[in-house]
PDB file of C-alpha atoms in Angstrom:
ATOM      1  CA  MET A  18      -0.091  -0.203  -0.048  1.00 49.00           C
ATOM      2  CA  ARG A  19       2.978   2.247   0.986  1.00 46.00           C
ATOM      3  CA  LEU A  20       4.879   1.507  -2.413  1.00 43.00           C
ATOM      4  CA  THR A  21       1.453   2.413  -4.214  1.00 43.00           C
ATOM      5  CA  PHE A  22       0.763   5.546  -2.603  1.00 37.00           C
ATOM      6  CA  ILE A  23       4.526   6.568  -3.091  1.00 41.00           C
ATOM      7  CA  ALA A  24       4.315   5.491  -7.075  1.00 40.00           C
ATOM      8  CA  PHE A  25       0.946   7.478  -7.230  1.00 39.00           C
ATOM      9  CA  PHE A  26       2.612  10.408  -5.649  1.00 37.00           C
ATOM     10  CA  VAL A  27       5.493  10.418  -7.898  1.00 38.00           C
ATOM     11  CA  PHE A  28       3.139   9.983 -10.932  1.00 41.00           C
ATOM     12  CA  ALA A  29       0.821  13.242  -9.588  1.00 40.00           C
ATOM     13  CA  LEU A  30       4.264  15.318  -9.703  1.00 38.00           C
ATOM     14  CA  SER A  31       5.329  14.199 -12.956  1.00 45.00           C
ATOM     15  CA  LEU A  32       1.978  15.145 -14.468  1.00 39.00           C
ATOM     16  CA  ALA A  33       1.819  18.379 -12.633  1.00 42.00           C
ATOM     17  CA  ALA A  34       5.112  19.437 -13.951  1.00 43.00           C
ATOM     18  CA  THR A  35       4.515  18.451 -17.298  1.00 43.00           C
ATOM     19  CA  ALA A  36       1.180  20.442 -17.114  1.00 44.00           C
ATOM     20  CA  GLN A  37       3.099  23.481 -15.673  1.00 46.00           C
ATOM     21  CA  ARG A  38       5.833  23.208 -18.716  1.00 45.00           C
ATOM     22  CA  THR A  39       3.166  22.954 -21.374  1.00 44.00           C
ATOM     23  CA  ARG A  40       0.666  25.527 -19.618  1.00 49.00           C
ATOM     24  CA  GLY A  41       1.004  28.695 -21.877  1.00 52.00           C
ATOM     25  CA  HIS A  42       3.734  27.342 -23.846  1.00 50.00           C
ATOM     26  CA  ARG A  43       3.794  28.526 -27.206  1.00 52.00           C
ATOM     27  CA  PRO A  44       6.221  27.276 -30.214  1.00 48.00           C
ATOM     28  CA  ALA A  45       9.401  29.472 -29.883  1.00 52.00           C
ATOM     29  CA  THR A  46       9.575  31.934 -32.368  1.00 51.00           C
ATOM     30  CA  PRO A  47      13.316  32.679 -33.458  1.00 51.00           C
ATOM     31  CA  ALA A  48      13.810  36.467 -32.570  1.00 57.00           C
ATOM     32  CA  PRO A  49      14.420  38.550 -35.550  1.00 66.00           C
ATOM     33  CA  GLN A  50      17.800  38.777 -36.576  1.00 76.00           C
ATOM     34  CA  HIS A  51      19.455  42.620 -37.281  1.00 80.00           C
ATOM     35  CA  SER A  52      22.204  42.703 -38.899  1.00 90.00           C
ATOM     36  CA  LEU A  53      25.257  45.147 -37.176  1.00 91.00           C
ATOM     37  CA  GLU A  54      24.659  47.342 -40.171  1.00 93.00           C
ATOM     38  CA  GLU A  55      21.141  47.643 -39.854  1.00 93.00           C
ATOM     39  CA  ASP A  56      21.671  48.312 -36.028  1.00 95.00           C
ATOM     40  CA  GLN A  57      24.284  51.265 -36.915  1.00 95.00           C
ATOM     41  CA  LYS A  58      21.616  52.841 -39.223  1.00 95.00           C
ATOM     42  CA  ALA A  59      18.763  52.511 -36.697  1.00 96.00           C
ATOM     43  CA  ILE A  60      21.426  53.997 -34.377  1.00 97.00           C
ATOM     44  CA  ALA A  61      22.049  56.605 -36.469  1.00 97.00           C
ATOM     45  CA  ASP A  62      18.714  57.763 -36.976  1.00 97.00           C
ATOM     46  CA  LEU A  63      17.885  57.740 -33.346  1.00 97.00           C
ATOM     47  CA  GLN A  64      20.954  60.018 -32.841  1.00 97.00           C
ATOM     48  CA  ARG A  65      19.900  62.579 -35.824  1.00 97.00           C
ATOM     49  CA  ARG A  66      16.312  62.586 -34.478  1.00 97.00           C
ATOM     50  CA  ASP A  67      17.731  63.324 -31.013  1.00 97.00           C
ATOM     51  CA  ILE A  68      19.472  66.050 -32.239  1.00 96.00           C
ATOM     52  CA  ASP A  69      16.300  67.551 -33.927  1.00 95.00           C
ATOM     53  CA  ALA A  70      14.491  67.337 -30.977  1.00 95.00           C
ATOM     54  CA  ASN A  71      17.196  68.925 -28.606  1.00 93.00           C
ATOM     55  CA  ILE A  72      17.733  71.890 -30.711  1.00 91.00           C
ATOM     56  CA  ALA A  73      13.669  72.555 -31.126  1.00 91.00           C
ATOM     57  CA  VAL A  74      13.828  72.286 -27.549  1.00 90.00           C
ATOM     58  CA  ASP A  75      10.807  69.546 -27.836  1.00 94.00           C
ATOM     59  CA  THR A  76       9.960  67.907 -24.388  1.00 96.00           C
ATOM     60  CA  ASP A  77       7.588  65.722 -26.448  1.00 97.00           C
ATOM     61  CA  LYS A  78       9.978  64.267 -28.864  1.00 98.00           C
ATOM     62  CA  ILE A  79      12.861  63.979 -26.839  1.00 98.00           C
ATOM     63  CA  MET A  80      10.681  61.814 -24.398  1.00 98.00           C
ATOM     64  CA  ALA A  81       9.808  60.232 -27.552  1.00 98.00           C
ATOM     65  CA  LEU A  82      13.033  58.726 -28.188  1.00 98.00           C
ATOM     66  CA  ARG A  83      13.529  57.802 -24.521  1.00 98.00           C
ATOM     67  CA  THR A  84      12.336  54.257 -22.791  1.00 98.00           C
ATOM     68  CA  GLY A  85       9.691  53.944 -20.264  1.00 97.00           C
ATOM     69  CA  ASP A  86      12.023  52.994 -17.676  1.00 98.00           C
ATOM     70  CA  VAL A  87      14.710  55.582 -18.825  1.00 98.00           C
ATOM     71  CA  VAL A  88      17.379  56.416 -16.039  1.00 98.00           C
ATOM     72  CA  TYR A  89      19.170  59.943 -16.171  1.00 98.00           C
ATOM     73  CA  LEU A  90      22.224  60.117 -13.784  1.00 98.00           C
ATOM     74  CA  VAL A  91      22.894  64.038 -13.967  1.00 96.00           C
ATOM     75  CA  PRO A  92      25.551  65.823 -11.880  1.00 94.00           C
ATOM     76  CA  GLY A  93      24.336  67.273  -8.508  1.00 93.00           C
ATOM     77  CA  ARG A  94      21.035  65.162  -8.634  1.00 95.00           C
ATOM     78  CA  SER A  95      19.513  62.267  -7.575  1.00 97.00           C
ATOM     79  CA  PRO A  96      19.089  59.491 -10.061  1.00 98.00           C
ATOM     80  CA  LEU A  97      15.570  60.671 -12.489  1.00 98.00           C
ATOM     81  CA  VAL A  98      13.772  57.388 -13.044  1.00 98.00           C
ATOM     82  CA  GLY A  99      11.006  57.102 -15.323  1.00 98.00           C
ATOM     83  CA  GLN A 100       9.295  59.295 -18.096  1.00 98.00           C
ATOM     84  CA  GLU A 101       7.903  61.160 -15.535  1.00 98.00           C
ATOM     85  CA  ALA A 102      10.931  62.352 -13.267  1.00 98.00           C
ATOM     86  CA  VAL A 103      12.999  62.659 -16.670  1.00 98.00           C
ATOM     87  CA  ARG A 104      10.185  65.207 -18.143  1.00 98.00           C
ATOM     88  CA  ASN A 105       9.518  66.865 -15.167  1.00 97.00           C
ATOM     89  CA  TYR A 106      13.740  67.746 -15.457  1.00 97.00           C
ATOM     90  CA  LEU A 107      13.580  68.708 -18.933  1.00 96.00           C
ATOM     91  CA  GLU A 108      10.780  71.126 -18.518  1.00 96.00           C
ATOM     92  CA  ASP A 109      12.319  72.799 -15.457  1.00 95.00           C
ATOM     93  CA  ILE A 110      15.690  73.301 -17.538  1.00 91.00           C
ATOM     94  CA  ARG A 111      13.225  74.890 -20.479  1.00 89.00           C
ATOM     95  CA  ARG A 112      11.632  76.958 -18.370  1.00 92.00           C
ATOM     96  CA  GLN A 113      15.119  78.051 -16.872  1.00 89.00           C
ATOM     97  CA  LEU A 114      15.942  78.637 -20.099  1.00 86.00           C
ATOM     98  CA  ALA A 115      13.319  80.139 -21.556  1.00 88.00           C
ATOM     99  CA  ASP A 116      15.167  83.579 -22.683  1.00 89.00           C
ATOM    100  CA  TRP A 117      17.625  81.787 -24.223  1.00 90.00           C
ATOM    101  CA  ASP A 118      18.139  80.465 -28.119  1.00 88.00           C
ATOM    102  CA  MET A 119      19.823  77.092 -29.026  1.00 87.00           C
ATOM    103  CA  VAL A 120      22.341  78.177 -31.501  1.00 88.00           C
ATOM    104  CA  GLY A 121      24.155  74.981 -31.602  1.00 90.00           C
ATOM    105  CA  TYR A 122      23.380  70.983 -30.499  1.00 92.00           C
ATOM    106  CA  GLU A 123      25.893  68.592 -31.606  1.00 95.00           C
ATOM    107  CA  GLU A 124      26.518  64.818 -31.087  1.00 95.00           C
ATOM    108  CA  GLN A 125      30.008  63.321 -31.373  1.00 96.00           C
ATOM    109  CA  TRP A 126      30.259  59.725 -30.708  1.00 96.00           C
ATOM    110  CA  ARG A 127      33.747  58.491 -30.265  1.00 97.00           C
ATOM    111  CA  GLU A 128      32.326  54.644 -30.161  1.00 96.00           C
ATOM    112  CA  VAL A 129      29.035  52.720 -30.531  1.00 96.00           C
ATOM    113  CA  GLN A 130      29.035  49.107 -29.508  1.00 97.00           C
ATOM    114  CA  VAL A 131      25.891  46.901 -29.872  1.00 97.00           C
ATOM    115  CA  ALA A 132      25.676  43.585 -27.641  1.00 96.00           C
ATOM    116  CA  GLY A 133      22.209  41.688 -28.705  1.00 95.00           C
ATOM    117  CA  ASP A 134      19.394  44.369 -27.971  1.00 97.00           C
ATOM    118  CA  PHE A 135      21.347  46.913 -26.104  1.00 98.00           C
ATOM    119  CA  ALA A 136      23.797  49.752 -27.610  1.00 98.00           C
ATOM    120  CA  PHE A 137      26.709  51.678 -25.430  1.00 97.00           C
ATOM    121  CA  GLU A 138      27.709  54.837 -26.825  1.00 98.00           C
ATOM    122  CA  TRP A 139      29.922  57.342 -25.384  1.00 98.00           C
ATOM    123  CA  GLY A 140      31.087  60.815 -26.738  1.00 97.00           C
ATOM    124  CA  THR A 141      30.423  64.351 -26.193  1.00 97.00           C
ATOM    125  CA  ILE A 142      27.379  66.617 -26.621  1.00 96.00           C
ATOM    126  CA  ASN A 143      28.544  70.368 -27.523  1.00 95.00           C
ATOM    127  CA  ILE A 144      25.736  72.715 -26.936  1.00 93.00           C
ATOM    128  CA  ARG A 145      25.598  76.434 -27.844  1.00 93.00           C
ATOM    129  CA  ALA A 146      23.446  78.937 -26.870  1.00 91.00           C
ATOM    130  CA  ARG A 147      22.542  82.853 -26.904  1.00 91.00           C
ATOM    131  CA  GLN A 148      20.740  84.809 -24.309  1.00 89.00           C
ATOM    132  CA  GLU A 149      17.718  87.000 -25.959  1.00 85.00           C
ATOM    133  CA  ASN A 150      19.466  90.237 -26.821  1.00 84.00           C
ATOM    134  CA  GLU A 151      23.036  89.207 -26.398  1.00 85.00           C
ATOM    135  CA  LYS A 152      25.675  88.549 -28.977  1.00 85.00           C
ATOM    136  CA  ARG A 153      27.860  86.959 -27.217  1.00 87.00           C
ATOM    137  CA  GLU A 154      27.502  82.525 -27.335  1.00 89.00           C
ATOM    138  CA  SER A 155      27.459  80.548 -24.119  1.00 90.00           C
ATOM    139  CA  THR A 156      29.188  77.086 -24.956  1.00 92.00           C
ATOM    140  CA  ALA A 157      28.902  73.656 -22.742  1.00 92.00           C
ATOM    141  CA  VAL A 158      30.569  70.304 -23.427  1.00 95.00           C
ATOM    142  CA  ARG A 159      29.100  66.997 -21.799  1.00 95.00           C
ATOM    143  CA  ASN A 160      31.147  63.920 -21.504  1.00 97.00           C
ATOM    144  CA  VAL A 161      28.087  61.693 -22.216  1.00 97.00           C
ATOM    145  CA  ILE A 162      27.453  57.961 -21.827  1.00 98.00           C
ATOM    146  CA  GLN A 163      24.552  56.278 -22.953  1.00 98.00           C
ATOM    147  CA  VAL A 164      22.688  52.721 -23.134  1.00 98.00           C
ATOM    148  CA  LEU A 165      20.210  52.064 -25.947  1.00 98.00           C
ATOM    149  CA  LYS A 166      17.318  49.324 -26.009  1.00 98.00           C
ATOM    150  CA  ARG A 167      16.234  48.338 -29.181  1.00 97.00           C
ATOM    151  CA  GLN A 168      12.386  48.312 -29.180  1.00 96.00           C
ATOM    152  CA  PRO A 169      10.165  45.544 -30.767  1.00 94.00           C
ATOM    153  CA  ASP A 170       9.360  47.587 -33.945  1.00 92.00           C
ATOM    154  CA  GLY A 171      13.488  47.497 -34.530  1.00 91.00           C
ATOM    155  CA  ASP A 172      13.611  51.078 -33.413  1.00 94.00           C
ATOM    156  CA  TRP A 173      16.122  51.750 -30.646  1.00 98.00           C
ATOM    157  CA  LYS A 174      15.703  54.217 -27.747  1.00 98.00           C
ATOM    158  CA  ILE A 175      17.599  55.636 -25.091  1.00 98.00           C
ATOM    159  CA  ALA A 176      17.281  53.588 -22.087  1.00 98.00           C
ATOM    160  CA  ARG A 177      20.081  55.007 -19.362  1.00 98.00           C
ATOM    161  CA  ALA A 178      21.994  58.347 -19.572  1.00 98.00           C
ATOM    162  CA  ILE A 179      24.724  59.863 -17.767  1.00 98.00           C
ATOM    163  CA  TRP A 180      27.002  62.831 -18.090  1.00 96.00           C
ATOM    164  CA  ASN A 181      29.235  65.301 -16.609  1.00 95.00           C
ATOM    165  CA  LEU A 182      30.206  69.058 -17.554  1.00 93.00           C
ATOM    166  CA  GLN A 183      33.703  69.076 -19.365  1.00 90.00           C
ATOM    167  CA  ALA A 184      35.766  72.167 -17.783  1.00 81.00           C
ATOM    168  CA  PRO A 185      36.270  74.916 -20.474  1.00 73.00           C
ATOM    169  CA  PRO A 186      40.019  74.839 -21.614  1.00 66.00           C
ATOM    170  CA  ALA A 187      42.143  77.329 -19.278  1.00 62.00           C
ATOM    171  CA  SER A 188      42.479  80.630 -21.195  1.00 59.00           C
ATOM    172  CA  LEU A 189      45.913  81.895 -21.927  1.00 56.00           C
ATOM    173  CA  PRO A 190      46.956  84.991 -20.632  1.00 58.00           C
ATOM    174  CA  PRO A 191      46.842  87.673 -23.307  1.00 59.00           C
ATOM    175  CA  PRO A 192      50.335  88.342 -24.923  1.00 58.00           C
ATOM    176  CA  SER A 193      52.736  90.831 -23.148  1.00 55.00           C
ATOM    177  CA  THR A 194      53.668  94.162 -24.474  1.00 57.00           C
ATOM    178  CA  LYS A 195      56.228  94.722 -22.297  1.00 57.00           C
ATOM    179  CA  PRO A 196      59.603  94.078 -24.184  1.00 57.00           C
ATOM    180  CA  PRO A 197      61.686  91.196 -22.877  1.00 55.00           C
ATOM    181  CA  ASP A 198      64.020  91.977 -20.390  1.00 60.00           C
ATOM    182  CA  LYS A 199      67.812  92.268 -21.523  1.00 62.00           C
ATOM    183  CA  PRO A 200      70.079  89.482 -20.478  1.00 58.00           C
ATOM    184  CA  LYS A 201      72.204  90.563 -17.455  1.00 62.00           C
ATOM    185  CA  GLU A 202      75.742  90.122 -18.093  1.00 56.00           C
TER     186      GLU A 202
END
């Protein structure tokens, strides 16, 4: 009797395990394969759209290029996690710079690596702006690392971004108008 119970118990467990494995099991469909060339073109397209959105200072267009779980690591702030936090940050910056005109926004990526459905890029973003009614431009250079994520439709979006501001080059002192000292004899 005891052996029959154990056999029945093992049989029931194996049935349950089989049912668990097959429940909701769909035939595996291979993930679409993307060539490196296709990925590079799609990432270059993301970069162009990101530049256009930033030049236009269009928060909606910028956010459309970010994943839903986007994270920004911004100097001097706690991590900004998710679309709402990043959108609030961008809107705050936009309000602070309302009387500034974007003169230039250039992304210069030194390296882009694709690893499956993720890509990693690093480089600089050069920003030039001018306050209304001013002739002089202000510039900022960001050193940036971004993690990109392939979307189900094959497009890429920015999932993570971290940057710091590059210090401006030290200015050289103006040339001296004083004649050089004569050597002592």
